[in-house]
Coordinates of C-alpha atoms in Angstrom, one line a residue:
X1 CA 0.0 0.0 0.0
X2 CA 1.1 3.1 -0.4
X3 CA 0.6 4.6 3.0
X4 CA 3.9 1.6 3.8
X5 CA 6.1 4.5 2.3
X6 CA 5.0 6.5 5.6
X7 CA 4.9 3.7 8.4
X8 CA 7.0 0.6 7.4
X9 CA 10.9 0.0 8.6
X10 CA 12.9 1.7 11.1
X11 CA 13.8 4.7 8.9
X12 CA 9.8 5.6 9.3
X13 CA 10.3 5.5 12.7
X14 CA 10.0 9.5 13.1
X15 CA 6.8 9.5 10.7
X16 CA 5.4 7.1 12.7
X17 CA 6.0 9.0 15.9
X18 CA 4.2 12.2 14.6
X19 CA 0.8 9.8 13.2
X20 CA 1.0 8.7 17.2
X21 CA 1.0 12.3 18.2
X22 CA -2.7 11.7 16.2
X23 CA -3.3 9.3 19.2
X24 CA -3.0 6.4 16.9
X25 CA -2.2 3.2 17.7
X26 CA -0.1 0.3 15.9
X27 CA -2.7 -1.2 15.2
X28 CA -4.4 1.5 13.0
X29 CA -1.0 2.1 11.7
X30 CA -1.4 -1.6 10.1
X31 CA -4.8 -1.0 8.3
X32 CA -4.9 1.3 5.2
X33 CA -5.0 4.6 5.3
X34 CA -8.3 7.1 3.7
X35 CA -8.5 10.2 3.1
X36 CA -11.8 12.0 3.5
X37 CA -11.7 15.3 1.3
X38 CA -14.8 17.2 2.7
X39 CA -15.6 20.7 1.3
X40 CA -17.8 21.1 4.8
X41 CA -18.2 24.9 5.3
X42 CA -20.7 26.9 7.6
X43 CA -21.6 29.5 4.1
X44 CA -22.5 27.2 1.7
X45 CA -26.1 25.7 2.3
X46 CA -25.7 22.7 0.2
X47 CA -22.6 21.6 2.7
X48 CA -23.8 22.5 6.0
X49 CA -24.5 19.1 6.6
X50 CA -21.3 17.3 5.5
X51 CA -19.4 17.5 8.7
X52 CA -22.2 14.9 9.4
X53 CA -21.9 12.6 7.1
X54 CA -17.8 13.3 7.3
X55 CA -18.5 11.4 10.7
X56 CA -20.7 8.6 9.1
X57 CA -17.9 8.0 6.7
X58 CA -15.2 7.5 8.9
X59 CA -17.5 5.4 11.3
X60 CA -18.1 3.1 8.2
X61 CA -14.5 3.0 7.6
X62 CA -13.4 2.2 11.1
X63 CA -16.7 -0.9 10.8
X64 CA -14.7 -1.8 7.7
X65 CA -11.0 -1.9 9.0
X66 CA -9.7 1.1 7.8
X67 CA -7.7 4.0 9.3
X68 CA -9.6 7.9 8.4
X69 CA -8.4 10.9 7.8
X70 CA -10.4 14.1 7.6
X71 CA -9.6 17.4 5.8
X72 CA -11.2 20.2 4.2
X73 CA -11.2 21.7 0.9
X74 CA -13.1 25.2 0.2
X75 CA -16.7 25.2 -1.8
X76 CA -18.1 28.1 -3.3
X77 CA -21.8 28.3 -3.7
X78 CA -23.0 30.0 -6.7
X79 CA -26.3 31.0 -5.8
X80 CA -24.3 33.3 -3.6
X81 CA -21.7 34.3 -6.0
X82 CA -24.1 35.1 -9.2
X83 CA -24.6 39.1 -9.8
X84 CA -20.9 40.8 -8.3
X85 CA -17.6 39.8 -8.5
X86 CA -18.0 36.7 -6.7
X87 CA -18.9 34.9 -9.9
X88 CA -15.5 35.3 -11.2
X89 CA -13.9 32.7 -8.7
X90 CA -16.3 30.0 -9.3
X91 CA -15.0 28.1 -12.0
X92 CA -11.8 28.7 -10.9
X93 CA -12.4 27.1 -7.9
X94 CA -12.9 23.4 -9.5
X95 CA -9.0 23.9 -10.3
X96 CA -8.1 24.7 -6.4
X97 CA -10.3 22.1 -4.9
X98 CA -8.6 19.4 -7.6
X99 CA -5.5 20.5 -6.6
X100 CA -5.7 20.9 -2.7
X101 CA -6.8 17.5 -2.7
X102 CA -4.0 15.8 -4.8
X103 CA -1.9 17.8 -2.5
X104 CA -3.2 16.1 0.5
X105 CA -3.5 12.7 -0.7
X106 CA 0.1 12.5 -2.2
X107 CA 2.0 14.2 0.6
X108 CA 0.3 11.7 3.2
X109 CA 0.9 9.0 0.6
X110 CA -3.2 8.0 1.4
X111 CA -4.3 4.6 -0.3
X112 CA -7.8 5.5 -1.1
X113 CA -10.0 8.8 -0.5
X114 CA -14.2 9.7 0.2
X115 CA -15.1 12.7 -1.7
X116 CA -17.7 14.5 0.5
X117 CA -19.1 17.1 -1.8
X118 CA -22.2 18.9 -3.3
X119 CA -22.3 22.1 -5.1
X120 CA -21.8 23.1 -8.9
X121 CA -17.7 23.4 -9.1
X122 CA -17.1 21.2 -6.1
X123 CA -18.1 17.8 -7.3
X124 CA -16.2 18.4 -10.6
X125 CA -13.1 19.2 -8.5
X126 CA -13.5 15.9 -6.4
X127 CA -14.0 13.8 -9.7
X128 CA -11.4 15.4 -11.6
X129 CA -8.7 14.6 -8.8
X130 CA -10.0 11.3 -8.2
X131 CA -9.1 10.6 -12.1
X132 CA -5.9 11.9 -12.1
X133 CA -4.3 10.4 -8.5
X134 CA -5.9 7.2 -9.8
X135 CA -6.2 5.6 -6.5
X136 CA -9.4 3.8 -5.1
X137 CA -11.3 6.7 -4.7
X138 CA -15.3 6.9 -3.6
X139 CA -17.9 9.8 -4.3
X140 CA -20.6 11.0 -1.6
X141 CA -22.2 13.7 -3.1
X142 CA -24.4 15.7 0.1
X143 CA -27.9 15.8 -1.7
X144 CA -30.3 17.9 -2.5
X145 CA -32.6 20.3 -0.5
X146 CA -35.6 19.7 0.7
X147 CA -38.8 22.3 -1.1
X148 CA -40.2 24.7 0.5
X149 CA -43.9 25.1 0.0
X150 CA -46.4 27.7 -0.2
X151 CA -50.3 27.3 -0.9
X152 CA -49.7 23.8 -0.9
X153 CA -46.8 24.1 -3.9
X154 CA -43.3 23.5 -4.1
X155 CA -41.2 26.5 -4.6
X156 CA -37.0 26.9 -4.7
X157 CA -34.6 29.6 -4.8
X158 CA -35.2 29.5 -8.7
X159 CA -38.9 30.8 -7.4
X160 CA -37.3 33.8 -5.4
X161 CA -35.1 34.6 -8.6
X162 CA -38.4 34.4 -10.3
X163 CA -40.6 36.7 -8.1
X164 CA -37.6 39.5 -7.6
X165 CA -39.0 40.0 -11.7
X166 CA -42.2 40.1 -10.5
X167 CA -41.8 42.7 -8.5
X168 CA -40.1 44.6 -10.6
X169 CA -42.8 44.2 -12.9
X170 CA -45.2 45.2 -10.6
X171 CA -46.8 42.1 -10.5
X172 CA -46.2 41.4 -7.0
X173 CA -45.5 42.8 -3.5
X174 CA -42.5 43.4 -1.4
X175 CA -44.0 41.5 1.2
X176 CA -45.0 38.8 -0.7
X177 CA -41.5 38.4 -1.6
X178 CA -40.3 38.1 1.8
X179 CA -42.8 35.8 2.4
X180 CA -41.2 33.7 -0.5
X181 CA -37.6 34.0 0.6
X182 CA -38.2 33.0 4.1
X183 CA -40.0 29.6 3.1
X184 CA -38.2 29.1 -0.3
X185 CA -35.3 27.4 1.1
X186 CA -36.3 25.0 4.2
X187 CA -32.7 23.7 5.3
X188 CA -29.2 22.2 4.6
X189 CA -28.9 20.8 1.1
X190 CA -28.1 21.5 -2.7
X191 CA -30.8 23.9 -4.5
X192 CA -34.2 21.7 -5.2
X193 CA -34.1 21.3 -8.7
X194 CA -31.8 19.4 -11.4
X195 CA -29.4 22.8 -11.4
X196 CA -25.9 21.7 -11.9
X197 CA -25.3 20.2 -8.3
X198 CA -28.0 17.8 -8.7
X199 CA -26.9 17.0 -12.4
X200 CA -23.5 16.5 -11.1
X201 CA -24.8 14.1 -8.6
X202 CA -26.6 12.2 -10.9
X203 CA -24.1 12.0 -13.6
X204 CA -21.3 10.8 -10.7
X205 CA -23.7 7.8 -9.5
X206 CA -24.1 7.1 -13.6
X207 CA -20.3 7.0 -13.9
X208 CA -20.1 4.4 -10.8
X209 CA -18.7 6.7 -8.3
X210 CA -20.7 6.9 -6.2
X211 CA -23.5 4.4 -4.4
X212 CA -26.6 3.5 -5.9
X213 CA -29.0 6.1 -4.7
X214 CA -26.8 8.8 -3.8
X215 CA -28.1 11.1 -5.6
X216 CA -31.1 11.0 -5.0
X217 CA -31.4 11.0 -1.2
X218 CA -32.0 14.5 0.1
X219 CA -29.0 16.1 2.4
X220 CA -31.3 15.9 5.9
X221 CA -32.5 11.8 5.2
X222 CA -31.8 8.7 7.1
X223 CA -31.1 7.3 3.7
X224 CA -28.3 9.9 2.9
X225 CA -26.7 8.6 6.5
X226 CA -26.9 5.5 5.8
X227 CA -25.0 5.9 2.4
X228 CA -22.5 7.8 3.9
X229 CA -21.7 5.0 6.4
X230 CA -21.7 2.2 3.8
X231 CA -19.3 4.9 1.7
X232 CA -17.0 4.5 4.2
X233 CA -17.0 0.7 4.5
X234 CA -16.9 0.5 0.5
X235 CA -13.7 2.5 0.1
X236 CA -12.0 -0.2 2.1
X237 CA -13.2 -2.4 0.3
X238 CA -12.0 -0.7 -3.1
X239 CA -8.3 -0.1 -1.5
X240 CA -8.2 -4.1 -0.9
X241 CA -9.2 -5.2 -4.4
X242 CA -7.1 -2.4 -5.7
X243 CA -10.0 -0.8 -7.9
X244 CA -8.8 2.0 -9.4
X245 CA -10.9 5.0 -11.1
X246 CA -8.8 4.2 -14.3
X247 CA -11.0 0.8 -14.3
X248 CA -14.4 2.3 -13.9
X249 CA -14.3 5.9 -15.9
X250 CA -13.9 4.5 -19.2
X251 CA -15.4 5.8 -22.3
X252 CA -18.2 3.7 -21.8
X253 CA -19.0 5.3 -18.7
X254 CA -18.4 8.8 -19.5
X255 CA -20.9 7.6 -22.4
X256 CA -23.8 6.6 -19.6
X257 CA -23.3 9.8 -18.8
X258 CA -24.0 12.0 -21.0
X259 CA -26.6 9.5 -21.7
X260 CA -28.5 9.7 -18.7
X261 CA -27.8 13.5 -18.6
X262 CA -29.3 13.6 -21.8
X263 CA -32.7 11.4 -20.0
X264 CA -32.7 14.3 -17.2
X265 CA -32.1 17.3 -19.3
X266 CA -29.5 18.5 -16.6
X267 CA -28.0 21.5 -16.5
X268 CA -25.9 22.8 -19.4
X269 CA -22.9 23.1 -17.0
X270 CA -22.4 19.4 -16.9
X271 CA -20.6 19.9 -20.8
X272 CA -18.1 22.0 -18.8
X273 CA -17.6 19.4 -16.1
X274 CA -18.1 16.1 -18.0
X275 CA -15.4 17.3 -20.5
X276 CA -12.3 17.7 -17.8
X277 CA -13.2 15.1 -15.5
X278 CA -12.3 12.6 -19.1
X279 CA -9.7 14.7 -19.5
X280 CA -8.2 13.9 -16.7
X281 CA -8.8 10.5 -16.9
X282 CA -7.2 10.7 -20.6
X283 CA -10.6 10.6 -22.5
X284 CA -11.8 13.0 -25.2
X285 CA -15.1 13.8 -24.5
X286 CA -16.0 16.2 -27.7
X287 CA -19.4 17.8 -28.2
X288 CA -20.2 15.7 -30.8
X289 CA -20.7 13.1 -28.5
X290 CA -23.4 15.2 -27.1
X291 CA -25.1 15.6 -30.1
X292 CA -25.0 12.3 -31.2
X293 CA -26.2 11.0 -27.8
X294 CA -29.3 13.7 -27.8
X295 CA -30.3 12.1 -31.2
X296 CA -30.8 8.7 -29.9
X297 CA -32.0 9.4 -25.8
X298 CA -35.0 10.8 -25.6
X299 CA -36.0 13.5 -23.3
X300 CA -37.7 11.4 -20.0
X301 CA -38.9 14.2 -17.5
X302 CA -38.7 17.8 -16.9
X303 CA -37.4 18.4 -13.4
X304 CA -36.7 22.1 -11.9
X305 CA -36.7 24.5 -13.5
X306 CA -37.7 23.1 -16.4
X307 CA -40.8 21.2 -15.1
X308 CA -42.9 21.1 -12.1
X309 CA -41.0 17.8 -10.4
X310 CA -38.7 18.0 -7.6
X311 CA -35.8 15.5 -6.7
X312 CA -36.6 13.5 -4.1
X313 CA -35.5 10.6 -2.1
X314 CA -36.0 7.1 -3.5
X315 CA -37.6 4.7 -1.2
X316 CA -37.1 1.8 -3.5
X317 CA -34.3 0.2 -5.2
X318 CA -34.9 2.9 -8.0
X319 CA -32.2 5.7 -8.6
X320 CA -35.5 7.9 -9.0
X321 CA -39.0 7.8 -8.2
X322 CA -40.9 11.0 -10.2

């Protein structure tokens, strides 16, 4: 493993003292060694939650016989950044989070690594680096939001950005705006519709990096927790056998993808996002393929903000129940 190039033979004798300063033990100095990259932060509503299931993750992995790590990499939230300045780091922050992983994992010589993301550049990030370290590597993706409702309907952020036209158009109140914006967004969670978290989500359990149902189980569910945990126990499982990304992001895969993206009618973004993570993983993913793949998938349901439906947890062995 590789973590033996950090604990094995008396000239690791000082590295091994400083992973006991950790309060570890020989015996978790024998089990291999995972990395959770978590982009937890207290701003971003899509990742309030993931110090959470950061703690599910490492209880699975600890079940499973494996020794956790935890860091943090940053998250920006898009929602937040649109209209200022703010806009002009997101993309750039894909690049960062790629990198500050990679630096973590390959300085601490980690055999395999939880991604513990949600939001639009985030998840990306996490996939891109876990293409190009090409170690057994494991997506958790935080899940969506739950709606909020109003007269008995569902409404969103993407029905605040809607009513602030409204008003401007006279066709609605002040107050009945801050009636929306207090209710629009209930708790922790990415934004309710298939925006380009969700899509992201979706497209990472399509390309097999993440559990079955992942997706779709909302941020504040049972269901997501109990994912998380069985995340952690998995990656163990993945270091043992050796399974590498390289083995399951083929062009076949990347393929699904757009495939399934296609199905959903996801967010445009996911061009952006689907292109470097093959990249990365030494795949051209051209926009031909696009093309060609919308020709033969047809168009299955229209979620937010294109349609009325919601994502929502599955309670079945379906990835989605509309």
């Amino acid at each position: 493993m590789r973590s033996d190039e950090i604990r094995q033979g008396v000239e690791r004798a000082a590295h091994r003292s400083l992973l006991k300063a950790l309060g570890l033990t020989d015996s978790h100095l024998s089990k291999p060694f995972i990395g959770i990259a978590n982009s937890f932060t207290t701003i971003v509503p899509g990742h309030i939650h993931l110090g959470q299931l950061g703690t599910a993750v490492r209880e699975g992995i600890l079940a499973a016989g494996g020794t956790p790590f935890e860091f943090n990499t940053i998250a920006v939230c898009d929602g937040l950044a649109m209209g200022h300045e703010g806009m002009r780091y997101s993309l750039p922050s894909r690049e960062l989070i790629a990198d500050s992983v990679e630096v973590m994992a390959q300085a601490h010589r980690l055999d395999g690594l939880v991604l513990i993301s949600n939001c639009d550049k985030v998840t990306p990030g996490m996939l891109m680096v876990a293409a190009r370290l090409d170690i057994p590597a494991i997506s958790l993706t935080g899940g969506a939001m739950e709606s909020g409702t109003i007269d008995n309907e569902k409404i969103g952020v993407n029905t605040v950005f809607e009513a602030m036209g409204k008003v401007y158009a006279g066709k609605m109140t002040l107050e009945e705006l801050a009636l929306l914006e207090n209710v629009a967004c209930p708790g922790c969670g990415s934004c309710n519709g298939m925006f380009t978290a969700n899509t992201m989500a979706c497209l990472t359990e399509a390309l097999g990096m993440s559990l079955p149902g992942c997706a779709t189980a909302l941020a504040n569910s049972a269901k997501k927790q109990r994912i998380a945990q069985e995340t952690g126990k998995q990656i163990v499982q993945l270091v043992k056998e050796n399974m590498l990304p390289s083995q399951i992001l083929t062009r076949e895969t990347f393929e699904n993808a757009v495939a399934v993206d296609m199905a959903l009618g996801g967010s445009t973004n996911s061009v952006l996002h689907l292109s470097a993570i093959a990249k990365e993983a030494g795949i051209t993913l051209s926009l031909a393929k696009y093309d060609e793949m919308g020709k033969k998938v047809p168009h299955l349901c229209s979620l937010v903000p294109s349609g009325p439906t919601t994502l929502r947890i599955s309670t079945t062995q379906e990835a989605f129940r509309l």
